[in-house]
XYZ file of C-alpha atoms in Angstrom:
721
model
C 15.588 16.020 -21.844
C 16.702 14.184 -18.720
C 19.419 15.236 -16.327
C 21.424 12.043 -15.870
C 23.008 11.332 -12.524
C 26.080 9.118 -12.234
C 26.816 7.799 -8.774
C 30.505 7.246 -9.678
C 30.972 4.549 -7.070
C 33.332 1.864 -8.279
C 32.205 2.064 -11.921
C 29.465 -0.472 -11.141
C 31.883 -3.009 -9.698
C 30.321 -5.195 -7.059
C 31.012 -3.222 -3.924
C 33.324 -5.123 -1.625
C 33.350 -2.491 1.047
C 30.371 -1.730 3.255
C 31.290 1.949 2.941
C 30.430 1.834 -0.762
C 27.000 0.362 -0.054
C 26.412 3.015 2.601
C 27.369 5.796 0.189
C 25.111 4.407 -2.551
C 22.153 4.067 -0.200
C 22.713 7.535 1.245
C 22.658 8.994 -2.269
C 19.521 7.131 -3.357
C 17.677 7.823 -0.100
C 17.710 11.513 -1.001
C 15.218 10.928 -3.791
C 11.743 11.840 -2.492
C 8.450 10.110 -3.220
C 5.332 12.037 -4.203
C 2.496 11.195 -1.790
C -0.322 13.524 -2.810
C -1.091 16.541 -4.942
C -3.881 18.898 -5.784
C -4.676 21.588 -8.301
C -5.708 24.712 -6.461
C -8.596 26.814 -7.666
C -7.871 28.865 -10.764
C -7.223 32.510 -9.904
C -7.515 33.631 -13.522
C -7.812 31.979 -16.944
C -4.578 30.194 -17.757
C -3.262 30.592 -14.208
C -2.968 27.533 -11.921
C -1.241 26.559 -8.723
C -0.271 22.975 -7.976
C 0.454 21.881 -4.413
C 2.118 18.534 -3.713
C 3.370 16.684 -0.646
C 6.389 14.400 -0.689
C 8.200 12.125 1.728
C 11.942 11.641 1.994
C 14.165 9.465 4.155
C 16.254 11.495 6.597
C 18.976 9.043 7.631
C 20.478 11.365 10.213
C 17.159 11.902 11.982
C 16.110 8.320 11.353
C 12.649 9.237 10.106
C 10.533 9.920 7.060
C 10.157 13.656 6.697
C 7.300 15.271 4.802
C 7.696 18.375 2.710
C 5.537 20.433 0.393
C 6.236 21.857 -3.039
C 4.399 24.275 -5.268
C 4.233 24.966 -8.988
C 2.786 28.128 -10.465
C 1.547 27.637 -14.010
C 0.750 30.651 -16.177
C -0.073 29.723 -19.752
C 3.022 27.800 -20.921
C 5.334 28.991 -18.145
C 5.867 26.724 -15.106
C 7.625 28.154 -12.069
C 8.467 25.821 -9.148
C 8.433 27.308 -5.656
C 10.889 26.313 -2.907
C 10.151 23.160 -0.941
C 9.522 23.404 2.786
C 9.167 20.786 5.502
C 5.702 20.051 6.866
C 5.853 19.242 10.569
C 3.498 17.126 12.660
C 0.583 17.203 10.201
C -1.637 14.125 10.076
C -4.265 15.647 7.778
C -4.328 18.749 5.599
C -7.550 19.352 3.677
C -8.630 22.316 1.576
C -12.257 23.469 1.770
C -14.463 23.207 -1.354
C -14.131 26.920 -2.112
C -10.390 26.950 -1.501
C -10.767 29.696 1.122
C -9.908 27.563 4.144
C -7.730 24.680 5.159
C -8.249 22.143 7.949
C -5.166 20.639 9.583
C -4.928 17.931 12.214
C -1.622 18.296 13.990
C -0.029 15.859 16.437
C 2.145 17.354 19.162
C 3.435 16.491 22.606
C 2.799 18.720 25.599
C 5.309 19.583 28.314
C 4.549 16.303 30.075
C 5.330 14.324 26.922
C 1.691 13.353 26.407
C 0.415 13.203 22.835
C -2.085 15.849 21.775
C -4.060 16.352 18.583
C -5.084 19.839 17.510
C -7.617 20.555 14.789
C -6.723 23.851 13.158
C -8.632 25.996 10.659
C -6.552 28.322 8.475
C -7.430 31.093 6.048
C -5.058 32.573 3.481
C -3.697 34.957 6.097
C -3.912 33.358 9.550
C -5.025 30.560 11.839
C -8.719 31.040 12.637
C -9.310 28.209 15.101
C -7.238 25.743 17.094
C -9.048 23.068 19.057
C -7.400 20.609 21.443
C -9.605 17.876 20.095
C -8.761 15.228 22.691
C -9.600 17.591 25.546
C -13.149 17.747 24.221
C -13.265 14.196 25.624
C -15.811 12.848 23.137
C -13.555 10.199 21.590
C -10.032 8.814 21.470
C -7.298 9.541 18.936
C -8.257 10.724 15.463
C -7.431 8.119 12.801
C -4.689 9.102 10.372
C -4.543 5.866 8.342
C -5.868 5.324 4.822
C -7.916 2.278 5.794
C -10.499 4.093 7.955
C -9.380 7.697 8.197
C -10.818 10.782 6.528
C -11.128 14.531 6.988
C -14.013 15.956 4.983
C -15.395 19.477 4.770
C -19.139 19.900 4.537
C -20.278 21.691 1.400
C -21.346 24.637 3.590
C -17.797 24.733 5.052
C -19.231 24.886 8.581
C -18.532 21.305 9.687
C -15.772 18.703 9.460
C -16.260 14.942 9.312
C -13.563 12.601 10.614
C -12.982 9.176 12.184
C -11.623 8.554 15.673
C -11.294 5.741 18.184
C -14.390 5.239 20.310
C -13.967 6.478 23.857
C -13.175 3.624 26.237
C -14.646 3.665 29.756
C -12.058 4.319 32.438
C -10.980 1.289 34.408
C -9.134 0.618 37.630
C -7.973 -2.241 39.801
C -10.260 -3.824 42.355
C -7.609 -2.834 44.886
C -7.275 0.817 43.844
C -8.884 2.936 46.569
C -7.577 6.305 45.409
C -10.261 8.954 44.737
C -11.163 9.442 41.090
C -10.099 12.864 39.849
C -12.154 14.412 37.069
C -14.907 11.784 37.238
C -18.501 12.530 38.142
C -20.060 11.106 41.259
C -21.616 8.387 39.107
C -19.105 5.591 39.777
C -20.664 3.496 37.006
C -18.382 5.441 34.611
C -15.421 3.493 35.982
C -15.087 -0.203 35.169
C -13.358 -1.984 37.998
C -11.317 -5.015 37.001
C -11.245 -4.124 33.295
C -7.820 -2.480 33.190
C -6.327 -5.543 31.440
C -9.353 -6.362 29.288
C -8.323 -7.397 25.774
C -9.943 -5.392 22.972
C -10.269 -6.881 19.514
C -8.441 -4.817 16.906
C -7.856 -4.795 13.160
C -4.456 -6.498 13.223
C -1.184 -5.764 11.473
C -0.403 -2.013 11.438
C -3.931 -1.369 12.780
C -3.525 -2.836 16.249
C -4.561 0.447 17.897
C -7.705 0.589 15.771
C -10.394 -1.255 17.744
C -13.739 0.468 17.285
C -13.832 3.641 15.184
C -16.619 6.194 15.421
C -17.712 8.923 12.988
C -17.346 12.440 14.389
C -18.646 15.819 13.219
C -17.040 19.066 14.403
C -19.075 22.278 14.405
C -16.265 24.668 13.519
C -17.734 27.869 14.979
C -19.146 26.252 18.093
C -16.147 23.987 18.664
C -18.396 21.097 19.709
C -18.104 17.507 18.500
C -21.048 15.214 17.760
C -20.805 11.458 17.327
C -22.858 9.632 14.687
C -23.908 6.837 17.000
C -26.745 5.350 14.966
C -24.354 3.003 13.159
C -24.771 -0.589 14.418
C -22.406 -1.446 17.243
C -20.989 -4.455 15.383
C -19.730 -2.231 12.543
C -16.466 -0.282 12.245
C -17.126 2.793 10.069
C -14.555 4.599 7.939
C -13.847 6.303 4.584
C -16.767 8.651 5.261
C -17.980 11.409 2.916
C -20.773 13.984 3.069
C -23.924 13.500 1.043
C -24.601 16.197 -1.548
C -26.993 18.202 0.656
C -24.951 17.936 3.891
C -27.957 16.180 5.415
C -26.359 12.783 5.413
C -23.123 10.840 5.426
C -22.016 7.805 3.406
C -19.327 5.553 4.830
C -17.876 2.074 4.530
C -18.667 -0.207 7.456
C -16.758 -3.393 8.272
C -18.436 -6.205 10.188
C -16.931 -7.353 13.492
C -17.139 -11.008 12.514
C -15.560 -13.211 15.153
C -12.732 -13.839 15.245
C -11.810 -10.454 13.818
C -9.198 -10.843 11.060
C -6.474 -8.455 9.879
C -7.673 -5.774 7.499
C -4.638 -4.098 5.925
C -3.777 -5.499 2.452
C -7.065 -7.467 2.644
C -9.734 -5.621 0.616
C -12.083 -8.593 0.844
C -13.320 -8.361 4.435
C -17.094 -8.165 4.705
C -18.237 -4.563 4.461
C -21.002 -2.445 2.971
C -21.884 1.162 2.200
C -23.929 2.756 4.971
C -26.077 5.862 4.559
C -26.639 7.890 7.738
C -29.584 10.283 7.312
C -28.986 13.268 9.599
C -32.616 14.395 9.390
C -34.216 11.147 10.510
C -31.153 9.731 12.326
C -31.596 6.453 10.499
C -28.900 4.209 9.083
C -29.418 2.075 5.983
C -27.277 -0.068 3.681
C -26.707 0.885 0.053
C -26.259 -2.075 -2.273
C -25.185 -5.534 -1.161
C -24.397 -6.501 2.440
C -22.524 -9.714 1.643
C -19.603 -8.216 -0.307
C -16.534 -6.105 0.424
C -16.600 -2.444 -0.635
C -14.339 0.614 -0.445
C -13.643 4.126 -1.789
C -17.045 5.811 -2.235
C -16.835 9.010 -4.320
C -19.671 11.364 -5.374
C -19.745 12.896 -8.852
C -19.458 16.699 -9.304
C -23.177 16.958 -10.156
C -23.976 14.974 -6.969
C -26.208 12.486 -8.799
C -23.848 9.509 -8.850
C -21.823 7.597 -6.293
C -19.130 5.159 -7.389
C -17.183 2.634 -5.337
C -15.173 -0.592 -5.611
C -16.538 -4.031 -4.729
C -15.079 -7.516 -4.218
C -16.238 -10.914 -3.056
C -15.631 -11.219 0.688
C -13.793 -14.505 0.422
C -10.857 -16.115 -1.344
C -7.535 -14.511 -2.183
C -6.760 -11.332 -0.278
C -6.151 -9.246 -3.414
C -8.370 -9.744 -6.453
C -9.806 -8.000 -9.493
C -12.507 -5.526 -8.386
C -15.864 -4.423 -9.745
C -16.641 -0.753 -10.271
C -20.157 -0.039 -8.987
C -22.391 2.998 -9.500
C -25.214 4.097 -7.209
C -27.751 6.418 -8.833
C -28.155 8.760 -5.878
C -31.714 10.053 -6.451
C -33.119 6.511 -6.745
C -30.409 4.636 -4.792
C -30.341 2.124 -7.658
C -27.161 0.027 -7.964
C -25.577 -0.612 -11.382
C -22.256 -2.355 -12.155
C -20.044 -0.237 -14.421
C -17.139 -2.683 -14.764
C -17.300 -6.384 -13.989
C -14.404 -8.635 -13.084
C -12.092 -9.379 -16.029
C -11.228 -13.063 -16.111
C -8.430 -12.852 -18.673
C -7.319 -10.510 -21.436
C -4.419 -10.236 -23.892
C -1.486 -8.175 -22.650
C -2.447 -5.075 -24.640
C -6.067 -5.087 -23.409
C -7.592 -3.928 -20.125
C -6.733 -6.443 -17.397
C -9.474 -5.398 -14.976
C -9.664 -3.025 -12.012
C -6.591 -3.714 -9.900
C -6.329 -0.841 -7.463
C -6.750 -0.541 -3.709
C -8.636 2.751 -3.811
C -10.170 5.462 -5.967
C -8.966 9.024 -5.675
C -11.563 11.265 -4.035
C -11.346 13.615 -7.024
C -11.416 11.269 -9.989
C -14.479 12.480 -11.926
C -14.587 14.397 -15.192
C -16.317 17.767 -15.053
C -19.421 16.457 -16.856
C -19.843 13.604 -14.300
C -19.813 11.004 -17.075
C -16.287 9.585 -16.751
C -13.791 8.723 -14.049
C -10.013 8.379 -14.151
C -8.216 5.749 -12.111
C -4.798 4.132 -11.864
C -4.795 0.371 -12.168
C -2.137 -2.280 -12.254
C -1.742 -3.446 -15.853
C 0.464 -6.511 -15.641
C 3.930 -5.263 -14.572
C 3.060 -1.567 -14.829
C 0.533 0.833 -13.332
C -1.391 2.804 -15.946
C -4.097 5.480 -16.018
C -7.427 4.631 -17.631
C -10.603 6.602 -18.163
C -13.942 4.823 -17.712
C -17.324 5.888 -19.046
C -19.821 5.277 -16.243
C -22.617 5.258 -18.819
C -21.243 2.627 -21.211
C -18.452 0.928 -19.253
C -15.980 1.735 -22.052
C -12.358 1.764 -20.848
C -9.664 3.819 -22.587
C -5.990 3.626 -21.713
C -4.602 7.128 -21.156
C -0.963 6.109 -20.715
C 1.328 3.729 -22.580
C 4.822 5.198 -22.373
C 7.602 2.570 -22.573
C 9.846 4.793 -20.434
C 7.326 5.062 -17.580
C 6.636 2.068 -15.350
C 4.133 3.569 -12.948
C 1.486 6.304 -13.135
C -0.333 7.382 -9.965
C -3.389 9.635 -10.120
C -3.543 12.485 -7.607
C -6.508 14.546 -8.782
C -8.856 15.433 -11.596
C -9.798 19.122 -11.331
C -11.971 20.701 -14.017
C -10.733 17.977 -16.397
C -7.086 18.692 -15.580
C -5.308 15.520 -14.454
C -2.437 15.657 -11.974
C -0.339 12.498 -11.690
C 3.049 11.220 -10.554
C 5.292 9.112 -12.793
C 8.319 6.945 -12.142
C 10.272 4.023 -13.545
C 12.901 1.607 -12.301
C 15.606 4.133 -13.228
C 13.721 7.377 -12.602
C 12.377 8.686 -9.281
C 8.982 10.377 -9.021
C 8.084 13.476 -10.996
C 4.778 15.272 -11.573
C 2.862 15.691 -14.818
C -0.337 17.481 -15.725
C -2.631 16.962 -18.709
C -6.064 18.012 -19.920
C -8.600 15.201 -20.306
C -9.820 15.281 -23.931
C -13.476 14.953 -24.830
C -15.220 11.597 -24.776
C -13.860 9.365 -27.537
C -10.657 11.385 -27.976
C -8.929 10.428 -24.729
C -5.915 8.837 -26.393
C -4.881 12.250 -27.717
C -4.034 13.505 -24.224
C -0.803 15.503 -23.926
C 1.238 15.500 -20.735
C 3.387 18.341 -19.421
C 6.134 17.742 -16.884
C 6.109 20.190 -14.009
C 9.845 19.764 -13.516
C 11.683 20.383 -16.774
C 14.532 17.955 -16.108
C 13.388 14.971 -14.028
C 16.257 13.016 -12.519
C 17.200 9.676 -14.038
C 19.908 7.197 -13.100
C 21.792 6.195 -16.205
C 23.512 3.201 -14.573
C 20.241 1.245 -14.621
C 18.681 -0.572 -17.582
C 15.361 -2.417 -17.333
C 13.046 -4.464 -19.499
C 9.739 -6.303 -19.097
C 9.458 -9.703 -20.778
C 6.422 -12.012 -21.131
C 6.735 -15.723 -20.371
C 4.696 -18.427 -22.064
C 4.028 -21.447 -19.885
C 4.961 -24.812 -21.449
C 2.197 -27.453 -21.622
C 3.694 -29.578 -18.859
C 3.405 -26.659 -16.402
C 0.082 -25.263 -17.615
C -2.698 -24.897 -15.053
C -5.340 -27.606 -15.462
C -8.169 -25.059 -15.541
C -6.427 -21.881 -16.726
C -4.034 -23.170 -19.367
C -4.135 -19.830 -21.227
C -2.192 -17.961 -18.546
C 1.187 -16.350 -19.069
C 3.256 -14.136 -16.797
C 6.074 -11.572 -16.914
C 9.384 -10.679 -15.402
C 11.277 -7.423 -14.961
C 15.014 -7.669 -15.585
C 17.243 -4.911 -14.208
C 20.943 -4.680 -14.987
C 23.838 -2.255 -14.652
C 24.533 -0.176 -17.750
C 28.033 -1.607 -17.838
C 30.041 -4.017 -15.745
C 33.809 -3.690 -15.958
C 34.360 -6.902 -14.007
C 32.524 -9.078 -16.503
C 29.006 -10.342 -16.220
C 27.156 -9.155 -13.110
C 25.972 -11.475 -10.333
C 22.192 -12.006 -10.243
C 19.803 -11.295 -7.383
C 16.432 -13.056 -7.697
C 13.916 -10.867 -5.852
C 10.562 -12.496 -4.984
C 7.412 -10.507 -4.196
C 5.026 -11.351 -1.390
C 1.280 -11.639 -1.148
C 1.299 -13.943 -3.047
C -1.293 -11.837 -4.891
C 0.749 -8.654 -5.069
C 3.139 -7.886 -7.918
C 6.274 -6.062 -8.881
C 5.740 -2.782 -10.703
C 8.374 -1.077 -12.837
C 8.526 1.917 -10.494
C 11.420 3.456 -8.590
C 12.452 1.585 -5.462
C 15.560 2.401 -3.470
C 16.470 -1.259 -2.808
C 16.323 -2.218 -6.468
C 18.215 0.836 -7.661
C 20.728 0.419 -4.844
C 21.510 -3.213 -5.590
C 21.891 -2.422 -9.278
C 24.232 0.490 -8.522
C 26.258 -1.914 -6.379
C 26.788 -4.010 -9.500
C 24.057 -6.654 -9.258
C 21.554 -7.593 -11.942
C 18.052 -8.224 -10.583
C 15.259 -10.528 -11.665
C 11.696 -9.778 -10.532
C 9.198 -12.442 -11.574
C 5.458 -11.755 -11.558
C 4.539 -15.423 -11.365
C 1.046 -16.714 -12.128
C -1.197 -15.486 -9.322
C 0.283 -11.982 -9.298
C -1.909 -8.879 -9.130
C -2.844 -7.171 -12.384
C -3.052 -10.159 -14.747
C -6.808 -10.830 -14.631
C -8.853 -12.822 -12.134
C -8.014 -16.224 -13.669
C -4.383 -15.634 -12.799
C -5.301 -14.845 -9.188
C -7.393 -18.006 -8.881
C -4.745 -20.253 -10.413
C -2.421 -20.095 -7.401
C -4.437 -21.107 -4.289
C -3.766 -24.793 -3.701
C -0.546 -24.577 -5.729
C 1.744 -22.450 -3.570
C 5.196 -23.902 -3.136
C 5.021 -25.441 -6.593
C 3.478 -23.221 -9.293
C 5.018 -19.998 -7.954
C 8.380 -21.643 -7.267
C 8.569 -23.274 -10.717
C 7.516 -20.057 -12.447
C 10.410 -18.258 -10.791
C 13.034 -20.970 -11.163
C 12.333 -21.514 -14.855
C 13.010 -17.830 -15.582
C 16.123 -17.862 -13.379
C 17.529 -20.754 -15.392
C 16.651 -18.997 -18.646
C 18.494 -15.841 -17.563
C 21.406 -17.917 -16.241
C 21.758 -19.631 -19.621
C 21.404 -16.415 -21.613
C 24.918 -15.240 -20.856
C 23.684 -11.941 -19.369
C 24.779 -12.738 -15.798
C 27.498 -14.608 -13.957
C 26.001 -18.104 -13.864
C 27.981 -19.037 -10.742
C 26.884 -16.065 -8.637
C 23.143 -16.198 -8.124
C 21.444 -14.938 -4.950
C 17.836 -14.858 -3.749
C 15.813 -12.517 -1.540
C 12.167 -12.067 -0.612
C 9.811 -10.985 2.141
C 6.621 -12.553 3.507
C 5.393 -14.897 0.754
C 8.486 -13.819 -1.177
C 10.481 -15.207 1.738
C 8.376 -18.354 1.473
C 9.363 -18.702 -2.195
C 13.014 -17.914 -1.438
C 13.133 -20.583 1.269
C 11.514 -23.075 -1.120
C 14.033 -22.265 -3.848
C 17.056 -22.974 -1.655
C 15.374 -26.123 -0.345
C 14.186 -27.480 -3.692
C 17.362 -26.525 -5.585
C 20.209 -27.207 -3.123
C 23.424 -25.345 -3.880
C 21.961 -23.363 -6.795
C 21.918 -20.091 -4.859
C 25.075 -18.715 -3.255
C 23.232 -16.931 -0.426
C 19.674 -16.046 0.575
C 17.927 -13.259 2.477
C 14.450 -13.825 3.937
C 12.507 -10.907 5.425
C 9.666 -11.948 7.758
C 9.263 -15.186 5.773
C 6.447 -17.726 5.951
C 8.254 -20.944 6.933
C 5.642 -23.290 8.418
C 2.030 -22.589 7.468
C 0.700 -25.196 9.866
C 2.246 -23.468 12.866
C 1.423 -19.951 11.625
C -2.376 -20.255 11.566
C -2.707 -19.988 15.336
C -0.668 -16.792 15.686
C -1.172 -14.735 12.509
C -3.862 -12.060 12.182
C -4.942 -13.662 8.870
C -5.442 -17.412 9.490
C -7.776 -17.509 6.483
C -4.720 -16.888 4.268
C -3.279 -20.274 5.261
C -6.472 -22.130 4.341
C -7.141 -20.287 1.078
C -3.598 -20.472 -0.292
C -3.348 -24.163 0.604
C -6.580 -24.826 -1.297
C -8.595 -25.639 1.839
C -12.054 -24.350 2.798
C -11.957 -21.698 5.501
C -14.405 -21.655 8.400
C -14.068 -19.155 11.244
C -15.676 -21.619 13.615
C -13.476 -24.654 13.234
C -9.873 -25.762 13.478
C -8.133 -27.470 10.574
C -8.351 -31.241 10.459
C -5.303 -33.468 10.744
C -5.324 -33.800 6.986
C -5.519 -30.012 6.694
C -2.466 -29.594 8.914
C -0.711 -32.184 6.765
C -1.447 -30.211 3.587
C -0.185 -26.991 5.171
C 3.005 -28.597 6.393
C 3.778 -30.273 3.073
C 3.426 -26.948 1.253
C 5.805 -25.225 3.681
C 9.536 -24.609 3.096
C 10.405 -26.178 6.450
C 9.899 -29.672 5.006
C 13.029 -29.143 2.888
C 15.213 -28.088 5.803
C 17.624 -31.006 5.410
C 18.281 -30.054 1.766
C 19.255 -26.462 2.510
C 22.964 -25.706 2.107
C 22.637 -22.040 1.163
C 23.637 -19.519 3.875
C 20.541 -17.623 5.032
C 20.227 -14.111 6.467
C 16.920 -13.588 8.303
C 15.429 -10.149 8.903
C 12.631 -10.165 11.451
C 10.241 -7.449 12.669
C 9.537 -7.828 16.367
C 6.017 -6.336 16.039
C 4.949 -8.288 12.963
C 1.391 -9.568 13.432
C 1.019 -10.820 9.852
C 3.911 -13.304 9.753
C 4.897 -13.440 13.419
C 8.589 -13.641 14.412
C 8.168 -17.283 15.434
C 8.249 -18.196 11.734
C 11.764 -16.863 11.201
C 12.890 -18.224 14.537
C 11.679 -21.659 13.517
C 13.941 -21.628 10.452
C 16.855 -20.228 12.454
C 16.553 -22.945 15.099
C 16.191 -25.716 12.528
C 19.251 -24.544 10.594
C 21.406 -24.030 13.670
C 20.459 -27.457 14.965
C 21.764 -28.943 11.735
C 24.989 -26.934 11.705
C 23.938 -24.763 8.745
C 24.953 -21.141 8.207
C 22.269 -18.710 9.356
C 22.273 -15.170 10.729
C 19.306 -13.243 12.116
C 18.747 -9.501 12.371
C 15.978 -8.504 14.793
C 14.212 -5.151 14.388
C 12.185 -4.847 17.603
C 10.039 -1.851 16.642
C 9.203 -2.964 13.082
C 6.007 -4.531 11.816
C 5.616 -6.618 8.667
C 7.097 -4.268 6.008
C 10.354 -3.492 7.897
C 9.920 0.022 6.543
C 11.184 2.159 9.424
C 13.988 4.380 8.135
C 16.786 3.110 10.373
C 15.829 -0.546 9.892
C 15.423 -0.152 6.137
C 18.858 1.419 5.783
C 20.539 -1.136 8.038
C 18.881 -4.006 6.193
C 20.057 -2.770 2.790
C 23.698 -2.617 3.806
C 23.471 -6.013 5.492
C 21.953 -7.529 2.341
C 24.865 -6.278 0.234
C 27.351 -7.400 2.868
C 25.784 -10.892 3.027
C 25.862 -11.357 -0.734
C 29.420 -10.055 -1.095
C 30.577 -12.168 1.831
C 29.362 -15.322 0.069
C 30.228 -14.258 -3.477
C 33.169 -16.611 -3.943
C 32.450 -19.315 -1.382
């Protein structure tokens, strides 16, 4: 039984007042998103506690707040506990026994300087609080998911984490002031290095230059650095070995030039084993691939992780690899899936494994994976490689695994019309997994009745079939208001970026907001999108600007002719590569779209390669070989330019709203500026919004809210022109 919420804002009429859009966004922004969850140790048979952390937009404070919730489960009775805000926590990790909790907290002192405190808590009080930066062994502790970790040793006496390597102090050649707090050895100070550039890991990781693994002795309060990792490697995602006498981590090579890492799980990396008895460091498995997410089994005899080729498209189907820990033998559990029918396993399409994903008997793992236009849970036998789909609910568009604890699975669910809610289920025995029963922890999850959504497959006609992968199809998600009293709704064509990402039928404030403002939305997972097998991924490089654009436009014309939308009021929006597609659509189909919005769009690939943190993207997606040591040839520049939307600038008549992040390192602001200047020089209608503190996603709370209202305003403004 759902509790239906009606926004009651104009009866789904297209909002012609900005105030309506503001009210709709303010209402939808209240819905929180589940970020993590864990099942606490059982206090008695049939008695469980579930702890979860959520984020929520606070528009008045202009920030994402984090809060915690609890659920007490006793037999068939579920009692939620009041939510409370969690302040300044970067990490919060329970010890293996459940007796202690480690927290890394970020605060500012009276001088406004940032501090990080590592706290140890028991059930009753704070046991330790260490000003970790004052220990002066390293820089800031990493809080990101790319490198960061906080891991208890099995003995619960030590903590393992990742921090920035300490940088030698530097000063000007002309600075003659005495050095306070520095030993008499002046070699500690590097004169003339105060402006030295340090290579970093790019977009959203620009402060991550050279991480180091750190071990805190909790009782002694001292920090040791694991310095036997090669200097040309950035370690991260570290975990303790079963006996606490070693550490396993992922290490990324510092290949020059260093390329951006976020959203790119194909950078060269390997699993490194640091033996704490012999102080040696060795590689597990291959050293010419890209790996991530190592997780030990409960019986400590198996180590699983994900592996990809370290070349090609930035997001691909992954292999699931098993390391037999006693012998260190490497065995593939799941290979790359080239292509599969829609109702069969599409391959491993996930960025990470949960650190508690194993069944109690250490023979199976549970993972969430993109399955075409949804995210589903599957269980995998590590002995046979058999894959069983645990979820296939037509009302749920996205399942996200949080934890497997004693064969109890905790997950979050959502759909286009339903914000996140938690479920729990018991993993059945091997071979009976499909019989799993799920219990909702909140008896009446919120749903928004104004929104209807469907997923539809698209067969590609012979004239558009890929020359090598002619068997490929794709899908689109169509979202529409439940009713429209003003006739057929206008259509917004929303294009995803990547290009090897994909739309998922989960809850997103922008999509729900536009629909509640009266728009229908079309989300096309064109060939090359994530979650449709590896053949689909490989079909797009060399064909951007044509295959992706035609896949989208053909569906738009089908929907336009179906009578479901107002055929005269069609709009387009997209970010990054989605902005690339949007710019191509208004250039290749002049006058078809009433207005366009492009968020950090790729406009001229040829000019982007020298300023982006991922120049390899330009080569790969244009079908050109990539070499770190050479510049593109004249013919290569020609290919890049011809595949770029800028070549159609003279055809563009659609008004364009640009939204640009001033700190974007992935698609630098010069791309949007180039389109703005070209349009203004030709007397075309263009407006630019500049968000100076935003990076590529434009996800800061204030910017996100402002952008939504401006999108609605732009579309309404050009509705009848």
